[in-house]
Amino acid sequence: MTELEPNSPLPQVVPSDFIREIVQQDIASGRRQRIVTRFPPEPNGYLHIGHAKSICLNFGIAMETGGVCHLRMDDTNPTKEEVEYVDSILADVRWVTSGWADSVLGLKRVGETPTSAAHGLDFQIARTTASDGTPLEPFFASDYFDAIHAFAQQLIRLGKAYVCDLTPEQTEQYRGSPDRPGQNSPYRNRSVDENLDLFSQMRDGKFRDSACTLRAKIDMSSPNIWMRDPVIYRIRHAEHHHTGNRWCIYPMYDFAHCLSDYIEGITHSICTLEFEVHRPLYDWILSTLQLPRPLPHQYEFARLNLGYTVMSKRKLLQLVQEKIVTGWDDPRLPTISGIRRRGVPAASLRTFAQEIGVTKYNGLTDLSVFEFAVRSELNRTAARRMGVLHPVRVILTNIPAGEVLWVDAINNPEDPNSGTRRIPFSREILIEQEDFQENPPPKYFRLRPGGDVRLKYACIIHCDEVVKNTTGQVVEVRCTADLESRSGGANAGRKVKGTIHWVSAEHALSAEVRLYDRLFTVAEPDRGDGDFRQYLNPDSLKIIEGWVEPSLREAHPGDRFQFERVGYFAIDVRDSRSDKLVFNRTISLKDGWAKESARSP
RNA sequence: UGCCCGAUGGUGUAACGGUAGCACAGCAGACUCUGGAUCUGUUUGUCAUGGUUCAAAUCCAUGUCGGGCAGCCA
């Protein structure tokens, strides 16, 4: 089970965008009393950060207006959908909304469905709370199959739908093309009775897959392709993850979605830009069925494009199936489960969504915006620890072997309530290879021969001697510790330019550290015709053995830390064990020195 | 060459006929027992051309560029 996030203590600025303005107008004008939105993923893959944007929008509007947002599985295609995806989607939505919008997460009692057309065509199903202890589950479009089927029959009775025997290929030909009108199907003028009869034969399994379809009767010469007698029901002799073998005909997205919205009493049906051309059909279905108003309305916004990654479900599935990554929750993936495993807090996803805004402009968001949201949240909340990733041994010659000096370290300078901890300090320590240079460049102010540096929370040391092996590699640095410069000591105020992190060699814990980098080498790997896999970053994962301070022995899977001066790391929830810690690098710290040193090579 | 949508610094967004602002990135500096964080300063922008108006990023027209639409996918 996914661990949920604590409440975010920071007050949130109420965001504003063109959709929220419409919602506010609808409330102000009295057109809507209570806002009901929905988040309607198809359970055919895992959710990604683009979905997080949509979740933040839909649940955010519900939060801000005192409404509710239904989580609904848009499951009308049995051949692509699986329960594994249903479960992961629920877990991901709970995680993103936890500590923030849990109170407006719309679920329903397990097994509850609309009571079908027995009540006429005007009925609605609403979200319930778990107050009586009944287990809850998401809404499912497939729970409305009876109702949707009744609506289809009604459409036939109104003379607005017909059963068509054209083959898939013929249907395509008859549809015409964007700049050429289509032509009427020869089956377009079947009588109501014949259509009703054929449709019931379809439902009863009298026909093979694709033998015929139910189509809306609209206008084959419409400039909008989706109004050219769109298919609204097709035959699929396939087992459905939620309805089993009860059905062999399934409604198409366009027919099921608007009606699902209607059945749930959705007020604002928010989707991405590619559905813009479907909106006339959405409206046509609801108004042709003469359903009581107010009807739900569809609004569209631009989906998220983020640099150096891919977002399409197809490509993500490909990366998983071809084992280019380790699974849907690989920390390099932009999936919500990957992002979570990597150590990104849910609050970062929310502030990110707020920063990028909601518009109809199809742009490419710079990765740095996301990275900033991650760093700023982690800076506030992550406990500081010390860890050395690429060690070099330092001997403090004036400290006797076997002596252990304990020093106090601040857990989080950004959080006064986080307290302190004790760290062992002794004769042999490990420091970062980068923090010692025999021939340092200008402006380098860490350890050098004959130079001084402060060991964070311990004392200032002076480098006396460098020991190398036969290949000239530095294997040991011998230093003298100024023990009076320890915190609280006589020389505590002594200033040196550099401060570095360290661990006591004898006490440090060995840990596996997984260093993640962007999955692709170019900002838009799926741009152009080529295979996006050619841009895979061969260095997207480096696994090393690092050394961390002993207090980490008590840490738990999922805990997030800042290794001082290095970056943010989370204990892997899948592979870490108490006797062999595994850390995922969430993100590195900003490195001002890297920038400085790159300037004058 | 049909229909729909869009265009504001490097990137993302605000300004709803009246001083083009914010965030990220960048640059410069201050501070620092994290070259982190923080703080200060700062470079860069209304797609083009006409029109309406005292006044246009905003309204209108035309053009340019970008995106979407021809699944019995969603």
Coordinates of N, CA and C in Angstrom, one line a residue, chain A residues 133-231:
Chain A
G133 N -19.0 2.7 6.8 CA -18.0 1.7 6.7 C -18.0 0.8 5.5
T134 N -19.0 1.0 4.6 CA -19.0 0.3 3.3 C -17.7 0.6 2.5
P135 N -17.1 -0.5 2.0 CA -15.9 -0.2 1.2 C -16.2 0.6 -0.1
L136 N -15.3 1.5 -0.4 CA -15.6 2.3 -1.6 C -14.7 1.9 -2.8
E137 N -15.1 2.3 -3.9 CA -14.3 2.1 -5.1 C -14.6 3.3 -6.1
P138 N -13.7 3.3 -7.1 CA -14.0 4.4 -8.1 C -15.3 4.2 -8.8
F139 N -15.7 5.2 -9.5 CA -16.8 5.1 -10.5 C -16.3 4.3 -11.7
F140 N -17.2 3.6 -12.4 CA -16.8 2.9 -13.6 C -17.8 3.3 -14.7
A141 N -17.3 3.7 -15.8 CA -18.2 3.9 -16.9 C -18.9 2.6 -17.3
S142 N -18.2 1.5 -17.0 CA -18.8 0.2 -17.3 C -20.0 -0.2 -16.4
D143 N -20.1 0.5 -15.3 CA -21.3 0.3 -14.4 C -22.5 0.9 -15.1
Y144 N -22.3 1.7 -16.1 CA -23.5 2.4 -16.7 C -23.9 1.7 -18.0
F145 N -23.3 0.6 -18.3 CA -23.6 -0.1 -19.6 C -25.1 -0.3 -19.8
D146 N -25.8 -0.6 -18.8 CA -27.3 -0.8 -18.9 C -27.9 0.5 -19.3
A147 N -27.5 1.5 -18.6 CA -28.1 2.8 -18.9 C -27.8 3.4 -20.2
I148 N -26.5 3.2 -20.6 CA -26.0 3.7 -21.9 C -26.7 2.9 -23.0
H149 N -26.9 1.6 -22.8 CA -27.6 0.8 -23.7 C -29.0 1.3 -23.9
A150 N -29.7 1.7 -22.8 CA -31.0 2.2 -22.9 C -31.1 3.5 -23.7
F151 N -30.0 4.3 -23.5 CA -30.0 5.6 -24.2 C -29.8 5.3 -25.7
A152 N -29.0 4.3 -26.0 CA -28.9 4.0 -27.4 C -30.2 3.5 -28.1
Q153 N -31.0 2.8 -27.3 CA -32.3 2.4 -27.9 C -33.2 3.6 -28.1
Q154 N -33.1 4.5 -27.1 CA -33.9 5.7 -27.2 C -33.5 6.5 -28.5
L155 N -32.2 6.6 -28.7 CA -31.7 7.3 -29.9 C -32.3 6.6 -31.2
I156 N -32.3 5.3 -31.2 CA -32.9 4.6 -32.3 C -34.4 5.0 -32.5
R157 N -35.1 5.0 -31.3 CA -36.5 5.3 -31.4 C -36.7 6.7 -31.9
L158 N -35.8 7.6 -31.6 CA -35.9 9.0 -32.1 C -35.5 9.1 -33.6
G159 N -35.1 8.0 -34.1 CA -34.7 8.0 -35.5 C -33.3 8.6 -35.7
K160 N -32.5 8.6 -34.7 CA -31.2 9.2 -34.7 C -30.1 8.3 -34.6
A161 N -30.4 7.0 -34.8 CA -29.3 6.0 -34.8 C -29.7 4.8 -35.6
Y162 N -28.8 4.1 -36.2 CA -29.1 3.0 -37.0 C -28.0 2.0 -37.0
V163 N -28.4 0.7 -37.3 CA -27.4 -0.4 -37.3 C -26.9 -0.4 -38.8
C164 N -25.5 -0.4 -38.9 CA -24.9 -0.3 -40.2 C -24.0 -1.6 -40.4
D165 N -24.2 -2.2 -41.5 CA -23.5 -3.4 -41.8 C -22.2 -3.2 -42.6
L166 N -21.8 -2.0 -42.8 CA -20.6 -1.7 -43.6 C -19.4 -2.3 -42.8
T167 N -18.4 -2.8 -43.6 CA -17.2 -3.4 -43.0 C -16.4 -2.2 -42.5
P168 N -15.4 -2.5 -41.6 CA -14.6 -1.4 -41.1 C -13.9 -0.6 -42.3
E169 N -13.5 -1.3 -43.3 CA -12.9 -0.7 -44.4 C -13.8 0.2 -45.2
Q170 N -15.0 -0.3 -45.4 CA -16.1 0.4 -46.1 C -16.5 1.7 -45.3
T171 N -16.6 1.5 -44.0 CA -16.9 2.6 -43.1 C -15.9 3.7 -43.3
E172 N -14.6 3.4 -43.3 CA -13.6 4.3 -43.5 C -13.7 5.1 -44.9
Q173 N -14.0 4.3 -45.9 CA -14.2 4.9 -47.2 C -15.4 5.8 -47.3
Y174 N -16.5 5.4 -46.7 CA -17.7 6.2 -46.8 C -17.5 7.5 -45.9
R175 N -16.6 7.5 -45.0 CA -16.4 8.6 -44.1 C -15.9 9.8 -44.9
G176 N -15.2 9.6 -46.0 CA -14.5 10.7 -46.7 C -13.3 11.1 -46.1
S177 N -12.8 12.3 -46.3 CA -11.6 12.8 -45.6 C -11.9 14.2 -45.2
P178 N -10.9 14.8 -44.5 CA -11.2 16.1 -44.0 C -11.6 17.1 -45.0
D179 N -11.1 17.0 -46.2 CA -11.4 18.0 -47.2 C -12.4 17.5 -48.3
R180 N -13.0 16.3 -48.0 CA -13.9 15.7 -48.9 C -15.1 15.1 -48.1
P181 N -16.3 15.4 -48.5 CA -17.5 15.0 -47.7 C -17.6 13.4 -47.8
G182 N -18.3 12.9 -46.8 CA -18.5 11.4 -46.8 C -19.8 11.1 -47.6
Q183 N -20.1 9.8 -47.7 CA -21.4 9.5 -48.3 C -22.2 8.6 -47.4
N184 N -23.5 8.7 -47.6 CA -24.4 8.0 -46.7 C -24.3 6.5 -46.8
S185 N -24.3 5.8 -45.7 CA -24.3 4.4 -45.7 C -25.6 3.9 -46.3
P186 N -25.6 2.8 -47.1 CA -26.8 2.2 -47.6 C -27.7 1.7 -46.5
Y187 N -27.3 1.6 -45.3 CA -28.1 1.1 -44.3 C -28.7 2.2 -43.4
R188 N -28.5 3.4 -43.9 CA -28.9 4.6 -43.1 C -30.4 4.8 -42.9
N189 N -31.2 4.2 -43.8 CA -32.6 4.5 -43.7 C -33.4 3.3 -43.2
R190 N -32.8 2.4 -42.5 CA -33.5 1.3 -41.9 C -34.6 1.8 -41.0
S191 N -35.7 1.1 -40.8 CA -36.8 1.5 -40.0 C -36.4 1.4 -38.5
V192 N -37.1 2.2 -37.7 CA -36.8 2.1 -36.2 C -37.0 0.7 -35.7
D193 N -38.0 0.0 -36.2 CA -38.2 -1.4 -35.7 C -37.1 -2.3 -36.1
E194 N -36.7 -2.1 -37.3 CA -35.6 -3.0 -37.8 C -34.3 -2.7 -37.0
N195 N -34.0 -1.4 -36.8 CA -32.8 -1.1 -36.0 C -32.9 -1.6 -34.6
L196 N -34.1 -1.5 -34.0 CA -34.2 -2.0 -32.6 C -34.0 -3.5 -32.6
D197 N -34.5 -4.2 -33.6 CA -34.4 -5.6 -33.6 C -32.9 -6.0 -33.9
L198 N -32.3 -5.3 -34.8 CA -30.9 -5.7 -35.1 C -30.0 -5.3 -33.9
F199 N -30.3 -4.2 -33.3 CA -29.4 -3.8 -32.1 C -29.6 -4.8 -31.0
S200 N -30.8 -5.4 -30.8 CA -30.9 -6.4 -29.7 C -30.2 -7.7 -30.1
Q201 N -30.2 -8.0 -31.4 CA -29.5 -9.1 -31.9 C -28.0 -8.9 -31.7
M202 N -27.5 -7.7 -31.9 CA -26.1 -7.4 -31.6 C -25.8 -7.7 -30.1
R203 N -26.7 -7.2 -29.3 CA -26.5 -7.4 -27.8 C -26.5 -8.9 -27.5
D204 N -27.4 -9.6 -28.1 CA -27.5 -11.0 -27.8 C -26.5 -11.9 -28.4
G205 N -25.5 -11.3 -29.1 CA -24.4 -12.1 -29.6 C -24.7 -12.8 -30.9
K206 N -25.6 -12.3 -31.6 CA -25.9 -13.0 -32.9 C -24.9 -12.7 -34.0
F207 N -24.1 -11.8 -33.8 CA -23.1 -11.4 -34.8 C -21.7 -11.5 -34.4
R208 N -20.8 -11.7 -35.3 CA -19.4 -11.7 -35.0 C -18.9 -10.3 -34.8
D209 N -17.7 -10.2 -34.2 CA -17.1 -8.9 -34.1 C -17.0 -8.2 -35.4
S210 N -17.3 -6.9 -35.4 CA -17.2 -6.1 -36.6 C -18.2 -6.3 -37.7
A211 N -19.2 -7.3 -37.4 CA -20.2 -7.6 -38.5 C -21.0 -6.4 -38.7
C212 N -21.3 -5.6 -37.7 CA -22.1 -4.4 -37.8 C -21.8 -3.5 -36.6
T213 N -22.3 -2.3 -36.7 CA -22.2 -1.3 -35.6 C -23.5 -0.5 -35.5
L214 N -23.6 0.2 -34.4 CA -24.6 1.1 -34.2 C -24.0 2.5 -34.5
R215 N -24.7 3.3 -35.3 CA -24.1 4.6 -35.7 C -25.1 5.7 -35.4
A216 N -24.6 6.8 -35.0 CA -25.5 8.0 -34.8 C -25.8 8.5 -36.2
K217 N -27.1 9.0 -36.4 CA -27.4 9.5 -37.7 C -27.3 11.1 -37.6
I218 N -26.2 11.6 -38.2 CA -26.1 13.0 -38.0 C -25.9 13.7 -39.4
D219 N -24.7 13.7 -40.0 CA -24.5 14.4 -41.2 C -23.2 14.0 -41.9
M220 N -23.3 13.2 -42.9 CA -22.1 12.7 -43.6 C -21.3 13.7 -44.3
S221 N -21.9 14.9 -44.5 CA -21.2 16.0 -45.2 C -20.6 17.0 -44.2
S222 N -20.7 16.8 -43.0 CA -20.2 17.8 -42.0 C -18.7 18.0 -42.2
P223 N -18.3 19.2 -42.0 CA -16.8 19.5 -42.1 C -16.1 18.9 -40.9
N224 N -16.9 18.6 -39.8 CA -16.3 17.9 -38.7 C -16.5 16.4 -38.8
I225 N -15.4 15.7 -39.0 CA -15.4 14.3 -39.2 C -16.2 13.5 -38.2
W226 N -16.1 14.0 -36.9 CA -16.8 13.3 -35.8 C -18.3 13.4 -35.9
M227 N -18.8 14.2 -36.8 CA -20.3 14.3 -36.9 C -20.7 13.5 -38.1
R228 N -19.8 12.8 -38.8 CA -20.2 12.0 -39.9 C -20.7 10.6 -39.5
D229 N -21.9 10.6 -38.9 CA -22.5 9.3 -38.5 C -21.5 8.4 -37.7
P230 N -21.0 9.0 -36.6 CA -20.0 8.2 -35.8 C -20.5 6.9 -35.2
V231 N -19.7 5.9 -35.2 CA -20.0 4.6 -34.6 C -20.2 4.9 -33.1

